Short mmCIF file of C-alpha atoms in Angstrom, two decimals:
data_model
loop_
_atom_site.label_atom_id
_atom_site.label_comp_id
_atom_site.label_asym_id
_atom_site.label_seq_id
_atom_site.Cartn_x
_atom_site.Cartn_y
_atom_site.Cartn_z
CA MET A 1 -18.29 -14.44 -31.44
CA LYS A 2 -16.56 -11.25 -30.39
CA ARG A 3 -12.95 -10.82 -31.53
CA LEU A 4 -10.27 -9.70 -29.14
CA ASP A 5 -9.03 -6.28 -30.26
CA LEU A 6 -5.51 -5.72 -28.91
CA LYS A 7 -5.49 -2.04 -29.84
CA ASN A 8 -8.67 -1.46 -27.82
CA ILE A 9 -7.23 -3.29 -24.81
CA LEU A 10 -3.90 -1.45 -24.81
CA HIS A 11 -5.34 2.04 -25.34
CA GLY A 12 -8.65 1.74 -23.58
CA SER A 13 -9.68 1.63 -19.99
CA LYS A 14 -9.32 -2.16 -19.97
CA LEU A 15 -5.53 -2.09 -19.51
CA PRO A 16 -5.54 -1.20 -15.78
CA SER A 17 -8.08 -3.92 -15.02
CA LEU A 18 -6.08 -6.40 -17.10
CA ILE A 19 -2.93 -5.53 -15.15
CA LEU A 20 -4.81 -5.80 -11.84
CA TYR A 21 -6.27 -9.21 -12.68
CA SER A 22 -2.90 -10.50 -13.91
CA PHE A 23 -1.13 -9.23 -10.80
CA THR A 24 -3.79 -10.78 -8.56
CA ALA A 25 -3.54 -14.13 -10.35
CA VAL A 26 0.27 -14.27 -10.15
CA THR A 27 0.20 -13.23 -6.48
CA THR A 28 -2.37 -15.90 -5.70
CA VAL A 29 -0.34 -18.61 -7.45
CA VAL A 30 2.89 -17.59 -5.67
CA PHE A 31 1.27 -17.54 -2.23
CA LEU A 32 -0.59 -20.80 -2.81
CA ALA A 33 2.66 -22.42 -3.89
CA PHE A 34 4.38 -21.06 -0.80
CA PHE A 35 1.72 -22.21 1.66
CA LEU A 36 0.50 -25.45 0.09
CA VAL A 37 3.49 -27.07 -1.66
CA GLY A 38 6.20 -28.50 0.55
CA PHE A 39 5.26 -26.42 3.58
CA ASP A 40 5.69 -29.18 6.14
CA ARG A 41 9.27 -30.08 5.17
CA PRO A 42 11.63 -29.90 8.18
CA ASP A 43 14.55 -27.50 7.99
CA ALA A 44 18.01 -29.08 7.53
CA GLU A 45 19.69 -27.06 10.30
CA HIS A 46 16.78 -26.95 12.75
CA PRO A 47 14.42 -29.93 12.37
CA ALA A 48 11.94 -28.36 14.80
CA TYR A 49 11.19 -25.60 12.22
CA ASN A 50 9.56 -25.88 8.81
CA ALA A 51 11.35 -24.82 5.63
CA PRO A 52 8.80 -23.98 2.93
CA GLN A 53 9.93 -25.06 -0.51
CA PHE A 54 9.03 -21.83 -2.34
CA THR A 55 10.51 -19.30 0.09
CA ASP A 56 13.00 -18.11 -2.53
CA LEU A 57 10.21 -17.67 -5.08
CA LEU A 58 8.23 -15.57 -2.62
CA LEU A 59 11.24 -13.40 -1.77
CA ILE A 60 12.16 -12.86 -5.42
CA TYR A 61 8.53 -12.07 -6.26
CA GLY A 62 8.44 -9.48 -3.47
CA ILE A 63 11.62 -7.85 -4.76
CA VAL A 64 10.29 -7.82 -8.34
CA VAL A 65 7.04 -6.19 -7.20
CA VAL A 66 8.93 -3.48 -5.29
CA VAL A 67 11.24 -2.80 -8.25
CA LEU A 68 8.29 -2.63 -10.65
CA ALA A 69 6.49 -0.23 -8.32
CA LEU A 70 9.58 2.01 -8.22
CA VAL A 71 9.88 1.92 -12.02
CA VAL A 72 6.22 2.86 -12.42
CA LEU A 73 6.65 5.65 -9.85
CA ILE A 74 9.69 7.11 -11.63
CA LEU A 75 8.01 6.77 -15.04
CA SER A 76 4.89 8.48 -13.73
CA ILE A 77 6.90 11.37 -12.31
CA VAL A 78 8.85 11.82 -15.56
CA LEU A 79 5.69 11.73 -17.69
CA SER A 80 3.83 14.16 -15.44
CA LEU A 81 6.77 16.57 -15.51
CA ARG A 82 6.84 16.40 -19.31
CA LYS A 83 3.13 17.16 -19.59
CA ARG A 84 3.22 20.08 -17.18
CA GLN A 85 1.11 22.98 -18.22
CA LYS A 86 0.04 26.16 -16.57
CA ILE A 87 -1.92 25.28 -13.48
CA THR A 88 -4.83 27.04 -11.88
CA PRO A 89 -4.71 28.35 -8.30
CA GLU A 90 -6.96 25.47 -7.21
CA GLU A 91 -4.54 22.91 -8.64
CA ARG A 92 -1.65 24.74 -6.99
CA LEU A 93 -3.48 24.55 -3.66
CA GLN A 94 -4.12 20.81 -4.16
CA ARG A 95 -0.43 20.25 -4.86
CA ARG A 96 0.54 22.21 -1.76
CA ILE A 97 -1.86 20.14 0.34
CA ARG A 98 -0.43 16.93 -1.15
CA ILE A 99 3.11 18.08 -0.40
CA SER A 100 2.08 19.03 3.15
CA VAL A 101 0.47 15.65 3.81
CA THR A 102 3.49 13.82 2.39
CA SER A 103 5.86 15.93 4.47
CA PHE A 104 3.79 15.27 7.58
CA ALA A 105 3.81 11.51 6.91
CA PHE A 106 7.59 11.61 6.40
CA PHE A 107 8.00 13.57 9.64
CA VAL A 108 5.87 11.04 11.54
CA ALA A 109 7.94 8.17 10.09
CA ILE A 110 11.16 9.89 11.20
CA LEU A 111 9.60 10.48 14.62
CA PHE A 112 8.66 6.80 14.91
CA LEU A 113 12.17 5.85 13.78
CA SER A 114 13.82 8.00 16.42
CA PHE A 115 11.62 6.73 19.26
CA SER A 116 11.52 3.04 18.33
CA SER A 117 13.47 0.67 20.54
CA SER A 118 16.85 -0.70 19.55
CA SER A 119 17.38 -3.03 22.48
CA ALA A 120 18.33 -6.62 21.61
CA ILE A 121 15.62 -9.27 21.54
CA MET A 122 15.64 -13.07 21.53
CA VAL A 123 14.30 -14.69 18.32
CA ASN A 124 14.18 -18.50 18.01
CA GLY A 125 16.81 -18.87 20.70
CA LYS A 126 19.24 -16.40 19.12
CA VAL A 127 19.97 -12.83 20.17
CA PHE A 128 18.90 -10.35 17.51
CA ASP A 129 20.80 -7.08 17.97
CA ASN A 130 21.02 -5.40 14.55
CA ILE A 131 20.02 -1.81 15.35
CA PHE A 132 18.87 -0.97 11.81
CA TRP A 133 16.41 -3.88 11.60
CA LEU A 134 15.21 -3.41 15.17
CA LYS A 135 14.41 0.25 14.44
CA THR A 136 12.83 -0.66 11.08
CA SER A 137 10.57 -3.28 12.64
CA GLY A 138 9.61 -0.76 15.34
CA VAL A 139 8.63 1.77 12.66
CA LEU A 140 6.59 -0.84 10.79
CA VAL A 141 4.73 -1.91 13.93
CA SER A 142 4.05 1.70 14.98
CA THR A 143 2.92 2.67 11.49
CA SER A 144 0.58 -0.31 11.22
CA ILE A 145 -0.99 0.59 14.57
CA VAL A 146 -1.54 4.18 13.40
CA MET A 147 -3.02 2.95 10.10
CA MET A 148 -5.38 0.59 11.94
CA LEU A 149 -6.55 3.45 14.15
CA ALA A 150 -7.03 5.68 11.11
CA THR A 151 -9.04 2.90 9.45
CA ILE A 152 -11.28 2.58 12.50
CA VAL A 153 -11.84 6.34 12.59
CA ALA A 154 -12.58 6.46 8.84
CA ALA A 155 -14.99 3.51 9.11
CA ALA A 156 -16.79 5.13 12.06
CA TYR A 157 -17.03 8.40 10.14
CA GLY A 158 -18.38 6.57 7.09
CA MET A 159 -20.95 4.73 9.19
CA THR A 160 -22.33 8.02 10.45
CA ARG A 161 -22.88 9.30 6.89
CA TYR A 162 -26.55 8.35 6.91
CA TYR A 163 -27.16 10.25 10.15
CA ARG A 164 -25.24 13.31 8.95
CA LYS A 165 -27.17 13.30 5.66
CA ARG A 166 -30.48 12.92 7.49
CA ASP A 167 -29.69 15.76 9.89
CA ARG A 168 -28.70 18.00 6.98
CA SER A 169 -31.94 17.22 5.11
CA VAL A 170 -33.96 17.99 8.25
CA ASP A 171 -32.16 21.34 8.58
CA MET A 172 -32.88 22.13 4.91
CA GLU A 173 -36.59 21.37 5.41
CA ASP A 174 -36.67 23.73 8.39
CA ILE A 175 -35.09 26.49 6.30
CA SER A 176 -37.52 26.09 3.40
CA LEU A 177 -40.56 26.52 5.66
#
């Protein structure tokens, strides 16, 4: 029987997969608890609506995940700044491209924020008129539409890979003759 070597797990390539599997398991348990346990309980204030029993758990889990992601981001930035070495011109170009893409994405988000609607809407019989959340929801909807379109374009481009490869191989055969 193979023994579990903790040193190999923590320093090897198994740690990211262990974290991924753990995160997936905890997420699955939290969402199953939210959707399957006490989901059909009527709300105390509005009996026509359901009040899931584990709503607080789901909200706290979401906040914990966001905080952990921010901690990992800050830790990654600090560690990469500590390990900085002289970089080649190619790496400098890659960093400039990364900064350009990030700046463009930030500009698009600001653009979506400025053009999103802030007019009041009716939600569950109540008027919802908080400008910040109306603008934020507009940005999220606009961004998700753009991401879906980008996904469709990327999938279409990936589906044409076979044809592009075949055309390139045909052109190479013509050149070699």
